[in-house]
Tab-separated table of C-alpha atoms in Angstrom:
chain	number	residue	atom	x	y	z
A	1	ALA	CA	73.342	97.710	125.142
A	2	GLN	CA	72.541	96.128	121.834
A	3	LYS	CA	72.070	98.816	119.237
A	4	ILE	CA	70.779	96.750	116.341
A	5	THR	CA	68.242	94.013	116.934
A	6	GLN	CA	67.229	91.438	114.367
A	7	THR	CA	64.716	89.146	116.009
A	8	GLN	CA	64.273	86.658	113.164
A	9	PRO	CA	67.084	84.074	113.119
A	10	GLY	CA	65.588	82.489	110.016
A	11	MET	CA	62.932	83.230	107.448
A	12	PHE	CA	61.434	81.119	104.699
A	13	VAL	CA	59.771	82.430	101.554
A	14	GLN	CA	58.626	80.931	98.299
A	15	GLU	CA	60.071	82.088	95.041
A	16	LYS	CA	58.322	85.172	93.608
A	17	GLU	CA	56.796	86.078	96.968
A	18	ALA	CA	57.700	89.183	98.993
A	19	VAL	CA	59.407	88.959	102.379
A	20	THR	CA	60.111	91.444	105.172
A	21	LEU	CA	63.181	91.201	107.366
A	22	ASP	CA	62.901	93.088	110.643
A	23	CYS	CA	65.424	95.470	112.160
A	24	THR	CA	65.101	97.777	115.154
A	25	TYR	CA	67.801	100.130	116.333
A	26	ASP	CA	68.690	102.211	119.338
A	27	THR	CA	70.456	105.556	119.187
A	28	SER	CA	70.284	108.975	120.776
A	29	ASP	CA	71.899	110.646	117.777
A	30	GLN	CA	69.767	112.848	115.555
A	31	SER	CA	71.843	112.051	112.499
A	32	TYR	CA	72.495	108.422	111.685
A	33	GLY	CA	72.474	106.027	108.793
A	34	LEU	CA	71.069	102.541	108.397
A	35	PHE	CA	72.362	99.922	105.982
A	36	TRP	CA	71.394	96.463	104.864
A	37	TYR	CA	73.972	93.953	103.653
A	38	LYS	CA	73.600	90.492	102.142
A	39	GLN	CA	76.123	87.784	102.946
A	40	PRO	CA	76.003	84.664	100.762
A	41	SER	CA	77.757	81.506	101.842
A	42	SER	CA	80.895	82.749	100.083
A	43	GLY	CA	81.305	85.271	102.901
A	44	GLU	CA	81.405	88.602	101.105
A	45	MET	CA	79.182	91.347	102.515
A	46	ILE	CA	77.201	92.897	99.661
A	47	PHE	CA	75.733	96.379	100.165
A	48	LEU	CA	72.024	96.484	99.363
A	49	ILE	CA	70.418	99.710	100.520
A	50	TYR	CA	70.938	102.804	102.685
A	51	GLN	CA	68.532	105.025	104.638
A	52	GLY	CA	69.578	108.304	106.211
A	53	SER	CA	67.785	109.531	109.313
A	54	TYR	CA	66.804	112.775	107.580
A	55	ASP	CA	65.616	111.135	104.384
A	56	GLU	CA	61.937	111.898	103.958
A	57	GLN	CA	61.238	109.007	101.635
A	58	ASN	CA	61.851	105.334	102.149
A	59	ALA	CA	64.860	104.097	100.203
A	60	THR	CA	64.394	101.767	97.259
A	61	GLU	CA	66.923	99.890	95.123
A	62	GLY	CA	65.415	97.599	92.538
A	63	ARG	CA	63.638	94.756	94.339
A	64	TYR	CA	64.805	96.056	97.727
A	65	SER	CA	62.978	98.684	99.720
A	66	LEU	CA	63.384	99.893	103.243
A	67	ASN	CA	60.349	100.445	105.456
A	68	PHE	CA	61.707	103.195	107.695
A	69	GLN	CA	59.616	104.097	110.740
A	70	LYS	CA	61.627	106.649	112.686
A	71	ALA	CA	59.322	106.929	115.688
A	72	ARG	CA	59.393	103.172	116.147
A	73	LYS	CA	63.130	103.053	115.407
A	74	SER	CA	62.649	100.331	112.856
A	75	ALA	CA	64.189	99.875	109.424
A	76	ASN	CA	62.764	96.733	107.881
A	77	LEU	CA	64.021	95.396	104.575
A	78	VAL	CA	61.409	94.331	102.042
A	79	ILE	CA	62.460	92.044	99.202
A	80	SER	CA	59.871	91.784	96.469
A	81	ALA	CA	59.587	88.911	93.988
A	82	SER	CA	62.087	86.688	95.822
A	83	GLN	CA	64.564	84.699	93.768
A	84	LEU	CA	66.509	81.554	94.631
A	85	GLY	CA	69.679	83.629	94.612
A	86	ASP	CA	68.319	85.724	97.480
A	87	SER	CA	69.011	82.863	99.877
A	88	ALA	CA	71.674	84.273	102.210
A	89	MET	CA	72.284	85.948	105.565
A	90	TYR	CA	71.017	89.520	105.795
A	91	PHE	CA	72.502	92.033	108.202
A	92	CYS	CA	71.144	95.350	109.331
A	93	ALA	CA	73.766	97.888	110.397
A	94	MET	CA	73.910	101.395	111.781
A	95	ARG	CA	76.646	103.893	111.214
A	96	GLU	CA	77.928	105.429	114.412
A	97	GLY	CA	80.819	107.287	115.922
A	98	PRO	CA	81.660	111.005	116.057
A	99	ASP	CA	83.287	110.670	112.671
A	100	PHE	CA	80.770	108.113	111.377
A	101	GLN	CA	83.612	105.705	111.187
A	102	LYS	CA	82.119	102.376	112.029
A	103	LEU	CA	79.183	100.136	111.390
A	104	VAL	CA	77.427	98.296	114.185
A	105	PHE	CA	75.748	95.137	112.955
A	106	GLY	CA	72.879	93.009	114.138
A	107	THR	CA	73.112	89.234	114.426
A	108	GLY	CA	71.535	88.697	111.045
A	109	THR	CA	68.603	86.813	109.547
A	110	ARG	CA	69.068	83.753	107.377
A	111	LEU	CA	66.675	83.819	104.426
A	112	LEU	CA	65.857	80.660	102.530
A	113	VAL	CA	63.983	80.949	99.254
A	114	SER	CA	62.292	77.762	98.102
A	115	PRO	CA	61.158	76.927	94.541
B	1	ASP	CA	85.528	98.759	88.543
B	2	THR	CA	87.617	96.508	90.795
B	3	GLY	CA	86.134	95.813	94.214
B	4	VAL	CA	87.888	95.294	97.522
B	5	SER	CA	90.250	92.329	97.413
B	6	GLN	CA	91.702	90.346	100.288
B	7	ASN	CA	94.470	87.789	100.463
B	8	PRO	CA	94.689	85.054	101.401
B	9	ARG	CA	91.085	83.859	101.343
B	10	HIS	CA	91.825	81.100	103.810
B	11	LYS	CA	94.592	80.672	106.356
B	12	ILE	CA	95.183	77.716	108.658
B	13	THR	CA	97.872	78.159	111.264
B	14	LYS	CA	99.069	76.634	114.480
B	15	ARG	CA	98.635	78.354	117.793
B	16	GLY	CA	101.509	80.680	118.539
B	17	GLN	CA	102.337	81.455	114.907
B	18	ASN	CA	102.125	84.909	113.367
B	19	VAL	CA	99.835	85.613	110.414
B	20	THR	CA	99.429	88.595	108.100
B	21	PHE	CA	96.457	89.478	105.921
B	22	ARG	CA	96.353	91.956	103.078
B	23	CYS	CA	93.511	94.173	101.875
B	24	ASP	CA	93.432	96.212	98.666
B	25	PRO	CA	90.626	98.791	98.753
B	26	ILE	CA	88.688	100.226	95.855
B	27	SER	CA	90.941	102.763	94.175
B	28	GLU	CA	90.427	106.354	95.341
B	29	HIS	CA	88.715	105.198	98.526
B	30	ASN	CA	90.269	107.150	101.361
B	31	ARG	CA	88.875	105.110	104.207
B	32	LEU	CA	89.692	101.512	104.992
B	33	TYR	CA	88.135	99.425	107.754
B	34	TRP	CA	88.830	96.067	109.365
B	35	TYR	CA	86.120	93.925	110.968
B	36	ARG	CA	86.080	90.515	112.556
B	37	GLN	CA	83.163	88.103	112.259
B	38	THR	CA	82.759	85.001	114.365
B	39	LEU	CA	80.282	82.223	113.678
B	40	GLY	CA	76.674	83.271	114.091
B	41	GLN	CA	77.474	86.928	114.675
B	42	GLY	CA	77.561	90.096	112.654
B	43	PRO	CA	80.896	91.731	111.897
B	44	GLU	CA	82.545	93.674	114.714
B	45	PHE	CA	84.607	96.792	114.092
B	46	LEU	CA	88.345	96.501	114.736
B	47	THR	CA	90.013	99.592	113.295
B	48	TYR	CA	89.934	102.105	110.475
B	49	PHE	CA	92.264	104.323	108.446
B	50	GLN	CA	91.809	107.685	106.827
B	51	ASN	CA	94.481	107.558	104.129
B	52	GLU	CA	97.572	106.307	105.971
B	53	ALA	CA	96.484	107.441	109.441
B	54	GLN	CA	94.998	104.872	111.792
B	55	LEU	CA	92.321	106.891	113.574
B	56	GLU	CA	90.629	104.396	115.870
B	57	LYS	CA	91.263	100.984	117.334
B	58	SER	CA	88.570	98.945	119.029
B	59	ARG	CA	89.242	97.451	122.439
B	60	LEU	CA	88.822	94.124	120.627
B	61	LEU	CA	92.188	94.794	119.026
B	62	SER	CA	94.611	93.463	121.607
B	63	ASP	CA	98.315	94.282	121.539
B	64	ARG	CA	98.888	91.118	119.518
B	65	PHE	CA	97.102	92.781	116.608
B	66	SER	CA	98.625	95.483	114.453
B	67	ALA	CA	97.353	97.116	111.298
B	68	GLU	CA	99.114	99.365	108.828
B	69	ARG	CA	98.240	101.240	105.687
B	70	PRO	CA	101.481	102.532	104.230
B	71	LYS	CA	101.059	105.257	101.602
B	72	GLY	CA	97.316	105.159	102.088
B	73	SER	CA	96.781	102.319	99.636
B	74	PHE	CA	96.653	98.660	100.686
B	75	SER	CA	96.488	97.620	104.332
B	76	THR	CA	97.865	94.713	106.312
B	77	LEU	CA	96.538	93.174	109.503
B	78	GLU	CA	99.020	91.128	111.505
B	79	ILE	CA	98.216	88.848	114.399
B	80	GLN	CA	101.137	87.751	116.527
B	81	ARG	CA	101.179	84.611	118.686
B	82	THR	CA	97.807	83.472	117.405
B	83	GLU	CA	95.323	81.897	119.789
B	84	GLN	CA	92.397	79.603	119.053
B	85	GLY	CA	90.067	82.461	119.933
B	86	ASP	CA	91.419	84.388	116.962
B	87	SER	CA	89.700	81.958	114.587
B	88	ALA	CA	87.231	84.080	112.647
B	89	MET	CA	86.514	85.733	109.317
B	90	TYR	CA	88.461	88.975	108.928
B	91	LEU	CA	86.677	91.429	106.667
B	92	CYS	CA	88.077	94.536	105.070
B	93	ALA	CA	85.943	97.381	103.729
B	94	SER	CA	86.575	100.721	102.094
B	95	SER	CA	84.630	103.932	101.501
B	96	LEU	CA	85.183	107.175	99.640
B	97	GLY	CA	85.148	109.215	102.807
B	98	VAL	CA	82.586	111.025	104.891
B	99	GLY	CA	79.362	112.582	103.747
B	100	ILE	CA	76.170	111.669	101.998
B	101	GLY	CA	76.845	109.085	99.353
B	102	LYS	CA	80.498	108.774	100.322
B	103	ASP	CA	80.464	106.713	103.478
B	104	THR	CA	78.909	103.502	102.218
B	105	GLN	CA	81.354	100.745	103.073
B	106	TYR	CA	82.086	98.137	100.432
B	107	PHE	CA	83.436	94.851	101.703
B	108	GLY	CA	85.942	92.381	100.388
B	109	PRO	CA	85.466	88.601	100.364
B	110	GLY	CA	87.197	88.186	103.723
B	111	THR	CA	90.023	86.027	105.039
B	112	ARG	CA	88.934	83.022	107.045
B	113	LEU	CA	91.467	82.225	109.765
B	114	THR	CA	91.569	78.887	111.519
B	115	VAL	CA	93.961	78.505	114.447
B	116	LEU	CA	94.640	74.890	115.399
């Protein structure tokens, strides 16, 4: 069963606008962690933001924030004030395993920021 | 602070040849992970090390694949008798360890393998 679902293959946004990238997850664990990574065309996966299942507040890192809705099992990434350099693939991932040893990734969303 | 590095960045080989990739993690990171990413997909977990011990191997890692991390520093991933289906991006990541703030995985730039 797919554990991370990203239903938006592609998203378009104009520069300086905000955009939300969707992510839903499936787990029976009480303790888990959710991550967002950015992958530019160069291929490197760049860590953006982390949300722990017990965190009471939504995570924020600069222009990135995570809209965490535990009951809905969703962890959407919000990028405010989009920049041209934000154009990339974005992956949502969940940490799993008895030793929290691996990340399970979604299929990604390609974001294109236009001038 | 030096990030995760991987060499080579690109590798083209003929079917049946052996290839070896190297990953240098962030210094003092105890955990090292290998993932494989095919076109249009997210990365898939292959294996991970805690220091020099290889603690888990995915069923994706057939017996043609072997990974090592001697002395708990750099790691190598070898693929023997390559097949066209092995063509993918191979990503390495490292983390400090386990626990809040320690288990974020930082990725290298990847090695893109093309098997002709």
